[in-house]
PDB file of C-alpha atoms and ligand atoms in Angstrom:
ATOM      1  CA  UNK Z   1     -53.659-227.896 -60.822  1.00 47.00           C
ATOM      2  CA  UNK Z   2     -50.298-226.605 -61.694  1.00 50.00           C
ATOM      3  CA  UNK Z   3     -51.417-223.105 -61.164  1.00 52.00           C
ATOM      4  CA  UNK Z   4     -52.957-224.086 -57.382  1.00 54.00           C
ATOM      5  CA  UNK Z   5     -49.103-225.623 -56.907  1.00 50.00           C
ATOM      6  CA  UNK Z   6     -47.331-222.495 -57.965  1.00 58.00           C
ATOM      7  CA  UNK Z   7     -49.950-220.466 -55.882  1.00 53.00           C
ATOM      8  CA  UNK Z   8     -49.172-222.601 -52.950  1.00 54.00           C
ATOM      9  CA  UNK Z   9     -45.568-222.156 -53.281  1.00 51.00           C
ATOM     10  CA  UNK Z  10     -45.802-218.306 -53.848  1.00 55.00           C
ATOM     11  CA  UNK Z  11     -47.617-218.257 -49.980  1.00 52.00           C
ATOM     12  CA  UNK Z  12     -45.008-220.623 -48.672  1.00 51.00           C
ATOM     13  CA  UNK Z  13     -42.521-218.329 -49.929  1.00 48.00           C
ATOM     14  CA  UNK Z  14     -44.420-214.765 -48.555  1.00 49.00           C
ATOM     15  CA  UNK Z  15     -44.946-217.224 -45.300  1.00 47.00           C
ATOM     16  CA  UNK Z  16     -41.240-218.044 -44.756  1.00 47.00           C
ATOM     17  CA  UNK Z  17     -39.945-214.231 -45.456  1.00 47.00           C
ATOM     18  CA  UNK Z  18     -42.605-212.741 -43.238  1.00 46.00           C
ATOM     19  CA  UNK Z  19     -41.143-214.890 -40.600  1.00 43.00           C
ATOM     20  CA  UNK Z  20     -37.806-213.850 -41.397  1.00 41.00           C
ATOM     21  CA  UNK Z  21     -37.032-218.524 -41.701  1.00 37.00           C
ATOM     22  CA  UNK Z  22     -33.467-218.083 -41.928  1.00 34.00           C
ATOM     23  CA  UNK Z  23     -31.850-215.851 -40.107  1.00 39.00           C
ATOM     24  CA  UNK Z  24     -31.698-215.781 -36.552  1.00 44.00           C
ATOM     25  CA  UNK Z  25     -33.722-215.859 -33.206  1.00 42.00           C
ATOM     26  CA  UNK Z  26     -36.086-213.732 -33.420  1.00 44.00           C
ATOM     27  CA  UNK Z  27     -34.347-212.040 -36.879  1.00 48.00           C
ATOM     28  CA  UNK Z  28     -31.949-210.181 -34.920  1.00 62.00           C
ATOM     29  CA  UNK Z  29     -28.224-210.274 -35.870  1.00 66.00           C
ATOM     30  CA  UNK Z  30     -27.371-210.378 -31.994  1.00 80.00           C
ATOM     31  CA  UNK Z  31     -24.524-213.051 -31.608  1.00 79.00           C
ATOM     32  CA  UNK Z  32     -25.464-216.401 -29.171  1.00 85.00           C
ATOM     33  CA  UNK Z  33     -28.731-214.664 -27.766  1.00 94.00           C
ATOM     34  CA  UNK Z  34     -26.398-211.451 -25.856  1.00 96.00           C
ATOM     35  CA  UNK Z  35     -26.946-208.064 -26.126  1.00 97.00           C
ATOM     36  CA  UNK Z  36     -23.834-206.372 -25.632  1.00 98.00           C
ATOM     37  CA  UNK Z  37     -24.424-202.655 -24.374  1.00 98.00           C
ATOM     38  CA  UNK Z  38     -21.312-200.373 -24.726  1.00 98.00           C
ATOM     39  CA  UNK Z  39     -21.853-197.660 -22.071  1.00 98.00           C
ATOM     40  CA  UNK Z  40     -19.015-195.303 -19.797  1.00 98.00           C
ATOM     41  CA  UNK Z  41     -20.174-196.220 -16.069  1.00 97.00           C
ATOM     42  CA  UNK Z  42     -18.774-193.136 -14.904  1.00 96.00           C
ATOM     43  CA  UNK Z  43     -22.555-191.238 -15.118  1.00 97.00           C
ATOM     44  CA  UNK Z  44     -24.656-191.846 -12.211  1.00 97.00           C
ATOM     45  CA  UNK Z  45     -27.489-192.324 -11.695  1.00 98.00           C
ATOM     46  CA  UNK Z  46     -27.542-193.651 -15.502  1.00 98.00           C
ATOM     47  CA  UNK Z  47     -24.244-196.074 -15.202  1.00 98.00           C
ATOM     48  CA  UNK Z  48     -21.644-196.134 -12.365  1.00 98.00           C
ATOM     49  CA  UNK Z  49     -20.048-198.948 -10.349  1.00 98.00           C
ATOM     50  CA  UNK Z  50     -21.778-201.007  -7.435  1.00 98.00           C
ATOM     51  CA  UNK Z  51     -19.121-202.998  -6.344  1.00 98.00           C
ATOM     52  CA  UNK Z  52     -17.826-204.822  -9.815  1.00 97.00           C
ATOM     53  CA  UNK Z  53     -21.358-204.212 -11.301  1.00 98.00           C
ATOM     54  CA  UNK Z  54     -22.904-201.736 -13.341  1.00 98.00           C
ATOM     55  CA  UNK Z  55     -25.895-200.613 -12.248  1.00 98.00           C
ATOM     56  CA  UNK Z  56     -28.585-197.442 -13.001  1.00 98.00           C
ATOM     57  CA  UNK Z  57     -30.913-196.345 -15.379  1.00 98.00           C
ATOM     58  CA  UNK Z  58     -29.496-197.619 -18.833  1.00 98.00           C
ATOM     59  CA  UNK Z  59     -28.250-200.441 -17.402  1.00 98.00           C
ATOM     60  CA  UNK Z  60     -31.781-201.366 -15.854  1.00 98.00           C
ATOM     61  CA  UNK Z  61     -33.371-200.267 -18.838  1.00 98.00           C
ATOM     62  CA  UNK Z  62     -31.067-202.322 -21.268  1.00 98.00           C
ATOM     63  CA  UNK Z  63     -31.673-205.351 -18.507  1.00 98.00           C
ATOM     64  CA  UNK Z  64     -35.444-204.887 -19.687  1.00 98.00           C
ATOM     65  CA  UNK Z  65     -35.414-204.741 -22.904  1.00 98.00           C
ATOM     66  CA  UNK Z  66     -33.244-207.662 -22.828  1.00 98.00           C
ATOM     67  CA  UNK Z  67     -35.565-209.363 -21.508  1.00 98.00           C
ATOM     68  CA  UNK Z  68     -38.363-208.560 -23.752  1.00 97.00           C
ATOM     69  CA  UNK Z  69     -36.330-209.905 -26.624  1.00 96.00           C
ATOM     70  CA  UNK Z  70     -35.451-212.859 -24.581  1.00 96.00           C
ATOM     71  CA  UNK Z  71     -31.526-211.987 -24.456  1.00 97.00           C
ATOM     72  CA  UNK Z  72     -29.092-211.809 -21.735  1.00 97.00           C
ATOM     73  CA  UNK Z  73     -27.351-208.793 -21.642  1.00 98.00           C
ATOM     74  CA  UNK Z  74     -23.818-207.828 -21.069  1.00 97.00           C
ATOM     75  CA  UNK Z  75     -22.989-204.672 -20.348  1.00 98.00           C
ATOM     76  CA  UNK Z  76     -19.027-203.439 -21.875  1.00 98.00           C
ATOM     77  CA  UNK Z  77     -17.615-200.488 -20.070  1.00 98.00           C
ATOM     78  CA  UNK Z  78     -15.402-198.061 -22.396  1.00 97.00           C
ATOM     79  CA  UNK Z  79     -14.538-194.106 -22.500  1.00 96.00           C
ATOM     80  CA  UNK Z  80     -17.316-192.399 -24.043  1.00 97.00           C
ATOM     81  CA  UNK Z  81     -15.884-191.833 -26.671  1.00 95.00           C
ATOM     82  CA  UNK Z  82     -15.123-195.400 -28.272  1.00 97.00           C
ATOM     83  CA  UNK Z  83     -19.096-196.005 -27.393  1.00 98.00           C
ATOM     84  CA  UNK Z  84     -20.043-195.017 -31.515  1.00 98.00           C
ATOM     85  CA  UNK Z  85     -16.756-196.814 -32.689  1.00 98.00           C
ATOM     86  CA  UNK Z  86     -18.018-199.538 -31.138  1.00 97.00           C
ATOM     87  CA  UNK Z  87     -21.337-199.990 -32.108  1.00 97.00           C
ATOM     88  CA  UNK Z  88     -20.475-199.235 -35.343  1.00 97.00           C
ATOM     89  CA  UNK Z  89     -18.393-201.709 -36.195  1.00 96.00           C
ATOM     90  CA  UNK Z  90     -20.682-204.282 -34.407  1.00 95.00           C
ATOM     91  CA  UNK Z  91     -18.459-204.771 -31.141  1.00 96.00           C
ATOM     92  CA  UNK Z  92     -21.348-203.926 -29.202  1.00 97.00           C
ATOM     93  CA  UNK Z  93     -25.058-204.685 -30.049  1.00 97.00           C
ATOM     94  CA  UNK Z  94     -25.939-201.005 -28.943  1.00 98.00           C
ATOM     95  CA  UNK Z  95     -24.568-197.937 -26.555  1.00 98.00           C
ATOM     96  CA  UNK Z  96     -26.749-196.705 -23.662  1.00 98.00           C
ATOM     97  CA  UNK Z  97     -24.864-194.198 -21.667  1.00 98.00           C
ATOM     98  CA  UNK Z  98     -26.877-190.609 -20.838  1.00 98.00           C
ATOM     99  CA  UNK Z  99     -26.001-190.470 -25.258  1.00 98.00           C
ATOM    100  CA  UNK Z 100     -27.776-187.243 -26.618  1.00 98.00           C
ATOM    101  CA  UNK Z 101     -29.020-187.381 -30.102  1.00 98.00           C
ATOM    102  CA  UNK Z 102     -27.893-185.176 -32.156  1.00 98.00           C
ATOM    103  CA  UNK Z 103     -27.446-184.408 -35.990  1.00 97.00           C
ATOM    104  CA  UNK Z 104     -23.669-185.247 -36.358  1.00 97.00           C
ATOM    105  CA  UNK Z 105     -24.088-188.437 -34.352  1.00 98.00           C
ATOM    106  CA  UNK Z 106     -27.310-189.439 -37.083  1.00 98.00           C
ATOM    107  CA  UNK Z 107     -24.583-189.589 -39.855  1.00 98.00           C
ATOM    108  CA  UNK Z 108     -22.582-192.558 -37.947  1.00 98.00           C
ATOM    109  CA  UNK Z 109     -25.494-194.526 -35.919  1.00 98.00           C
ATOM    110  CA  UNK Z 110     -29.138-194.725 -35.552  1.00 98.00           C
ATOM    111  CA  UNK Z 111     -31.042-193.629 -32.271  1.00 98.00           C
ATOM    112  CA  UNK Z 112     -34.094-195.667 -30.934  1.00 98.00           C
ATOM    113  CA  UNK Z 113     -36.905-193.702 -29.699  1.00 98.00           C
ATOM    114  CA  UNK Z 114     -35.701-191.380 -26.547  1.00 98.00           C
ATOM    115  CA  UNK Z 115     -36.417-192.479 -23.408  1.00 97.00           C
ATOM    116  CA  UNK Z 116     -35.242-189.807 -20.983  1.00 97.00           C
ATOM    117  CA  UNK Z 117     -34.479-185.598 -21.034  1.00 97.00           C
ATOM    118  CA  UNK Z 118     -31.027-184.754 -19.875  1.00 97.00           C
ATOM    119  CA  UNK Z 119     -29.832-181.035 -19.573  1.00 97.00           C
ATOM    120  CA  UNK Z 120     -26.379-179.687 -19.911  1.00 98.00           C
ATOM    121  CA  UNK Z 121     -25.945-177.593 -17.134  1.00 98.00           C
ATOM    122  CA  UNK Z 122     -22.898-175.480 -15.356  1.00 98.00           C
ATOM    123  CA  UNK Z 123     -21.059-176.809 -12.183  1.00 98.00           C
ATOM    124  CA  UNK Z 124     -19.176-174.290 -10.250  1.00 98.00           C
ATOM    125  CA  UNK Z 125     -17.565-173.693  -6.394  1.00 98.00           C
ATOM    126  CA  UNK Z 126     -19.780-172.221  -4.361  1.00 98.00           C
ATOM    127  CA  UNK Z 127     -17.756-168.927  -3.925  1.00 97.00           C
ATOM    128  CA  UNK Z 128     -17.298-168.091  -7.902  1.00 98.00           C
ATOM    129  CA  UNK Z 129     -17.897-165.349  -9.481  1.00 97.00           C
ATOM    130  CA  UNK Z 130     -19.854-167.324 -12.552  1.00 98.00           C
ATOM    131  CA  UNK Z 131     -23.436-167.064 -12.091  1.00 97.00           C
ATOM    132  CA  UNK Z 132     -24.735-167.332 -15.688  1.00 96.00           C
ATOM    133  CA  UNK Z 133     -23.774-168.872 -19.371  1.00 96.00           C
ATOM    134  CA  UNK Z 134     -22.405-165.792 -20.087  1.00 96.00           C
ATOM    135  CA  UNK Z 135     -19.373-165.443 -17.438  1.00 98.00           C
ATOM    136  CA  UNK Z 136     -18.592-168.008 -18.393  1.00 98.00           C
ATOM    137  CA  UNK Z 137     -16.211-166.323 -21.176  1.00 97.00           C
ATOM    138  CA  UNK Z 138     -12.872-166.204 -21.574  1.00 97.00           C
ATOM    139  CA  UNK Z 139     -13.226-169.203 -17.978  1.00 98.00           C
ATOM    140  CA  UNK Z 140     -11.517-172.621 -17.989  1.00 98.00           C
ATOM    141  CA  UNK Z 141     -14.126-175.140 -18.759  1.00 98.00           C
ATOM    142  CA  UNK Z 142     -13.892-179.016 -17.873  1.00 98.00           C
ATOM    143  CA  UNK Z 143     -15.495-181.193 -20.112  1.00 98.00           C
ATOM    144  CA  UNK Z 144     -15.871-184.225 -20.207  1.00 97.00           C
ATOM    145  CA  UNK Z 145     -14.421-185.597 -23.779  1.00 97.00           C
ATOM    146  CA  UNK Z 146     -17.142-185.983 -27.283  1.00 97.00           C
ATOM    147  CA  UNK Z 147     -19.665-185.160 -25.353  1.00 98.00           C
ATOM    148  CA  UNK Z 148     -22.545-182.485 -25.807  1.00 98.00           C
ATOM    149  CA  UNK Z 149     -20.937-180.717 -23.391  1.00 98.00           C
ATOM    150  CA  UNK Z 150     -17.340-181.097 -25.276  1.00 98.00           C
ATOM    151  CA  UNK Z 151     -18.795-179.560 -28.265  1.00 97.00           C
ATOM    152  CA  UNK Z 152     -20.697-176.944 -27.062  1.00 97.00           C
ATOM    153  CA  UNK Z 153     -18.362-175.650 -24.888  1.00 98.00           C
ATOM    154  CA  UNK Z 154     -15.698-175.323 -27.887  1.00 98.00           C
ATOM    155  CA  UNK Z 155     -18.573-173.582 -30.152  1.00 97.00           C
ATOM    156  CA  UNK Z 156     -19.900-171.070 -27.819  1.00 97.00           C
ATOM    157  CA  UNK Z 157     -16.336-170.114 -25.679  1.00 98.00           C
ATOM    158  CA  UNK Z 158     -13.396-171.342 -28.063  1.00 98.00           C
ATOM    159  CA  UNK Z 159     -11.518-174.856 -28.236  1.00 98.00           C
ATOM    160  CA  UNK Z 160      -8.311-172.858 -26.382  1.00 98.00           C
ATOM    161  CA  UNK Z 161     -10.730-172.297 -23.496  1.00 98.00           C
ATOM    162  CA  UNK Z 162     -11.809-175.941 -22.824  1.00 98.00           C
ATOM    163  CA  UNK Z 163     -10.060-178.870 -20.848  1.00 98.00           C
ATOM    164  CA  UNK Z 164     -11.290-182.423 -22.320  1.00 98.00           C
ATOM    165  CA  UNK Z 165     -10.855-185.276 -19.492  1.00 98.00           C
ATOM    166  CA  UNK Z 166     -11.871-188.946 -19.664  1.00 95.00           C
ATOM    167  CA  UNK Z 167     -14.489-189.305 -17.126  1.00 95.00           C
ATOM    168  CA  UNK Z 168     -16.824-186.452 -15.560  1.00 95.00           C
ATOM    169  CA  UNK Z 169     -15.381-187.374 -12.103  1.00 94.00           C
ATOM    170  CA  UNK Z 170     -11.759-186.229 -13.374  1.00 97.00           C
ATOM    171  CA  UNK Z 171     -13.200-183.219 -14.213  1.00 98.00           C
ATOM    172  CA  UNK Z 172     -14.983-182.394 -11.505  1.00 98.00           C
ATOM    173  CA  UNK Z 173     -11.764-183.278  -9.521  1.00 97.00           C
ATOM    174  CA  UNK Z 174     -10.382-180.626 -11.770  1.00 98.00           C
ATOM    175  CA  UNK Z 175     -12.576-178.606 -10.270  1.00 98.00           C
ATOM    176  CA  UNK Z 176     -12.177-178.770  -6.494  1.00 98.00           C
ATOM    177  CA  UNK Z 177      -8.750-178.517  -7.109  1.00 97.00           C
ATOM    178  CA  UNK Z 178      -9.061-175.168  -8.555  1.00 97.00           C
ATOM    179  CA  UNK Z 179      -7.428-176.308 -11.721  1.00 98.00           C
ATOM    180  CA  UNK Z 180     -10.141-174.930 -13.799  1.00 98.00           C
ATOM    181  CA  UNK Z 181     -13.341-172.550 -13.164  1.00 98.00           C
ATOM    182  CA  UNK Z 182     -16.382-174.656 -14.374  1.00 98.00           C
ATOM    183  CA  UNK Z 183     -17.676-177.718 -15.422  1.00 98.00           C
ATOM    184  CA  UNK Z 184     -20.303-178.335 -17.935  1.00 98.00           C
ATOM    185  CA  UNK Z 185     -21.916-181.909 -17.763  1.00 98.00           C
ATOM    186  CA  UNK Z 186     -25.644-183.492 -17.947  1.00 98.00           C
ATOM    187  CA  UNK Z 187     -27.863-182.072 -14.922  1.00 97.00           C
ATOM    188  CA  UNK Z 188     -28.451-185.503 -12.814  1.00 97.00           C
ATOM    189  CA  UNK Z 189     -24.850-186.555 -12.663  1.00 98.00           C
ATOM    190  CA  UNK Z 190     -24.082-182.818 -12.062  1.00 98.00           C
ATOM    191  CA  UNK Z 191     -26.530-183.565  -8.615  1.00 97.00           C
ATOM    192  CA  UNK Z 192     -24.458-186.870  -7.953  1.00 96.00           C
ATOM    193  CA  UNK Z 193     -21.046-184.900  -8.599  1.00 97.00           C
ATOM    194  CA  UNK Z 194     -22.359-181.966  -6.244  1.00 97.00           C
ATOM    195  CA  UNK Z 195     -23.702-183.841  -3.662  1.00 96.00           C
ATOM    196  CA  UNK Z 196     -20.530-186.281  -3.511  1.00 96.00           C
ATOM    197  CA  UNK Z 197     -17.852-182.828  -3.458  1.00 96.00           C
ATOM    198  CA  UNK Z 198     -17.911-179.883  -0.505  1.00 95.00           C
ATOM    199  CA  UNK Z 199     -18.113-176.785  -1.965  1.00 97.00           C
ATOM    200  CA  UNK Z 200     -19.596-177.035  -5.623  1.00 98.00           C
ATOM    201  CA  UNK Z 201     -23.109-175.920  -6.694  1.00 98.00           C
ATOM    202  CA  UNK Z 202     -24.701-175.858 -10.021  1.00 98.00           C
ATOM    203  CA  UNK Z 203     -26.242-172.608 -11.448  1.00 97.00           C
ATOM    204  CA  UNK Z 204     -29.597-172.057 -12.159  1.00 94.00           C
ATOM    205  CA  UNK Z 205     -29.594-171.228 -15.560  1.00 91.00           C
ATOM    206  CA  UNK Z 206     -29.579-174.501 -17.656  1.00 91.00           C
ATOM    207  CA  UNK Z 207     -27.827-174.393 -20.635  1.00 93.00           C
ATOM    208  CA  UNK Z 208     -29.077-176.666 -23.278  1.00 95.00           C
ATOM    209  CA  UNK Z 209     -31.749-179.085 -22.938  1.00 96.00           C
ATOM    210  CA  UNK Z 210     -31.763-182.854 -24.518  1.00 97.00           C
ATOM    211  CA  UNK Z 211     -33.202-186.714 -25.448  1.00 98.00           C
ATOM    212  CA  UNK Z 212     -31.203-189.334 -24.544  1.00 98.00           C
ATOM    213  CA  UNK Z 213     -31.557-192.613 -26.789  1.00 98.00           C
ATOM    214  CA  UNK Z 214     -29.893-195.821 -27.285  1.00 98.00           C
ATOM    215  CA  UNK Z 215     -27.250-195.865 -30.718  1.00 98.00           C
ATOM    216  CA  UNK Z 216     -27.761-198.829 -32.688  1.00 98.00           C
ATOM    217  CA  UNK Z 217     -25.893-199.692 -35.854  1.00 97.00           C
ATOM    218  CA  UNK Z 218     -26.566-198.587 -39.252  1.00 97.00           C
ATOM    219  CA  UNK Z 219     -27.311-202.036 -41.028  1.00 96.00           C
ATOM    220  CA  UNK Z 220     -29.012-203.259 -37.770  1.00 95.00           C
ATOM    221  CA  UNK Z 221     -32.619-201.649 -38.910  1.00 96.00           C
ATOM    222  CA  UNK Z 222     -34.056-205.404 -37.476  1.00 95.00           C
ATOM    223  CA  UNK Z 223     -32.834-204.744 -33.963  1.00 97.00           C
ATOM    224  CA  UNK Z 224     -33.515-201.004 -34.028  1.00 98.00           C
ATOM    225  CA  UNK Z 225     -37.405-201.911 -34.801  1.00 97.00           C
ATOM    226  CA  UNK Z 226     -37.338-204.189 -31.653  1.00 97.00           C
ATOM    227  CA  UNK Z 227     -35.852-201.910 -29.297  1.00 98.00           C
ATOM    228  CA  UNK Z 228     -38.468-198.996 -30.057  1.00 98.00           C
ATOM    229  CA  UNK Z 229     -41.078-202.112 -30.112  1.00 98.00           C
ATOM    230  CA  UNK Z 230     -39.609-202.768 -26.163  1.00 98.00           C
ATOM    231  CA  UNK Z 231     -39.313-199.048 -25.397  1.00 98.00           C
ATOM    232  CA  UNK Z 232     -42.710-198.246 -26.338  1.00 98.00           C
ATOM    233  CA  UNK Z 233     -44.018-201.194 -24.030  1.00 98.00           C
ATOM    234  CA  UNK Z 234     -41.976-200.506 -21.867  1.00 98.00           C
ATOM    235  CA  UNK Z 235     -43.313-196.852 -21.549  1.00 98.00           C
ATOM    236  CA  UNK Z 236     -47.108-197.655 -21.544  1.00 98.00           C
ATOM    237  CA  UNK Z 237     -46.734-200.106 -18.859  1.00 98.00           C
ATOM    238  CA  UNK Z 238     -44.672-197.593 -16.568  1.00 98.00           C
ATOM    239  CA  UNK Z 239     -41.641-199.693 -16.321  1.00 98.00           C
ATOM    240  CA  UNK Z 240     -39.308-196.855 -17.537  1.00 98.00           C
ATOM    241  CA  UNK Z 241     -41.355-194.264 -15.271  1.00 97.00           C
ATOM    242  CA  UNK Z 242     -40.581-197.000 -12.121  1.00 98.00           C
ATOM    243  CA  UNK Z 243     -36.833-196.991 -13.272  1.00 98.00           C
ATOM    244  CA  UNK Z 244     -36.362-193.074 -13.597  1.00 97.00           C
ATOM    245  CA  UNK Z 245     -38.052-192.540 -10.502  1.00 97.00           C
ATOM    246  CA  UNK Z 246     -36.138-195.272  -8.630  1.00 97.00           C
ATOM    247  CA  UNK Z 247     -32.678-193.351  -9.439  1.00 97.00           C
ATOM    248  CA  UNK Z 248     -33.894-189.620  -9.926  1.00 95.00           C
ATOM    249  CA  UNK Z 249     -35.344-188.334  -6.761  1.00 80.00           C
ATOM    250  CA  UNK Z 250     -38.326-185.825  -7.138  1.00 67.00           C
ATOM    251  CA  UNK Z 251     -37.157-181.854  -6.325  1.00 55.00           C
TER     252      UNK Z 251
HETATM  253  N1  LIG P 301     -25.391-186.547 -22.826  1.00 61.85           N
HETATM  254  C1  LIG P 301     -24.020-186.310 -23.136  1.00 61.85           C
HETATM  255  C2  LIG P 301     -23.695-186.773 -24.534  1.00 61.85           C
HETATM  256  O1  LIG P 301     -24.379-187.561 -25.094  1.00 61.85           O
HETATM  257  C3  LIG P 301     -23.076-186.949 -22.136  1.00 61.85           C
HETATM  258  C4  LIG P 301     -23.179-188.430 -22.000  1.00 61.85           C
HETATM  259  C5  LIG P 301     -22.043-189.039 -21.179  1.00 61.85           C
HETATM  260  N2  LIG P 301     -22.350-190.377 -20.828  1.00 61.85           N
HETATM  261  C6  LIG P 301     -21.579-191.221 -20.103  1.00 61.85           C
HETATM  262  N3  LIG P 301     -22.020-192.389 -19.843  1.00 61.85           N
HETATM  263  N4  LIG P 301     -20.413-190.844 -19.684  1.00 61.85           N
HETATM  264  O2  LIG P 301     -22.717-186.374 -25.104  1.00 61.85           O
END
């Protein structure tokens, strides 16, 4: 009899730590059943300004995984570069902004599955001289600052060459106003950029190609598991095909 008690309370125990009794909804360590996204809106067609809301890709695809986990979301806009910062020390629940994984970025946060391609490619006016990676050299590059673009551009032409700005409109500004010779940013807002400036073009040749994927905490492994769990569903039932093609028109 005693060992049939034990037993029992062995199972209750398995029981109550396979349900994860204890901690909160759903065992996430999301505060008061938000998800906070960190994100720069500056990046259409991923995250830019309707009005005084943030709409486009991440923020739709945030929206549904939100939803999936049965969480309201709140989307926090920052500059880029504070996105990391924040996640990491749990200001925001996760970042979502066009964010290329990379190596360097593995060491700080943890990437969910990706969910879209971005490529870095080369924004010039449409009477330059520039027309590949290479001419680049020795050019005035805008930037804009810790991103892939960033840190690319200071590998392959020199730190001394490059001019860092806050958003990718201020360097695209840059740009028209002849203040520099090139800018390198992520293909799709490169279209938006173009198509919003006289006189710009992109070149042909693309110069590094990417996977974009939402940071999560560290310590969070619990909330990483359920965003790849929503991603993946999310995926097979076309929802995240509906959402690129919605904001990325075919060529
Ligand atoms: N894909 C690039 C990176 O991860 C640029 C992302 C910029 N995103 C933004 N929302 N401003 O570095």
């Amino acid at each position: 009899m005693k060992k049939m008690l034990s037993l029992t309370l062995a199972l209750a125990l398995v029981v109550a730590m396979l349900c994860g009794c204890g901690s909160t909804e759903k065992g996430l360590t999301v505060k008061d059943g938000v998800l906070t996204m960190a994100t720069n809106a500056y990046f259409p067609p991923y995250e830019y300004y309707e009005g005084s809301e943030i709409v486009g890709i991440d923020a739709e695809i945030a929206g549904a995984i939100a939803t999936k986990l049965g969480l309201k979301l709140e989307i926090q806009d920052m500059e880029f570069d504070s996105i990391i910062t924040s996640v990491q020390t749990g200001k925001a629940d996760m970042g979502l902004a066009g964010m290329t994984v990379t190596d360097e970025r593995l060491q700080m946060i943890n990437f969910s599955n990706t969910y879209a391609t971005g490529v870095q490619v080369v924004i010039v006016p449409e009477d330059s001289d520039i027309a590949s990676i290479d001419d680049l050299a020795g050019k005035k590059i805008g930037v804009q600052l810790a991103t892939t673009g960033d840190i690319y551009a200071c590998d392959d032409f020199g730190a001394e060459n490059v001019e860092e700005y806050n958003k990718g409109n201020d360097a695209v500004l840059a740009l028209t106003q002849g203040k520099i010779d090139a800018v390198i940013i992520d293909n799709e807002p490169a279209k938006n950029y173009v198509a919003a400036n006289e006189g710009l073009k992109i070149l042909e040749t693309e110069y590094v190609t990417e996977d974009y994927a939402a940071c999560i905490n560290k310590s969070n492994t619990e909330l990483l598991d359920q965003i790849n769990k929503a991603l993946e569903e999310l995926k097979a039932d076309g929802t995240i095909d509906a959402i690129l093609e919605k904001y990325i028109s075919a060529e």
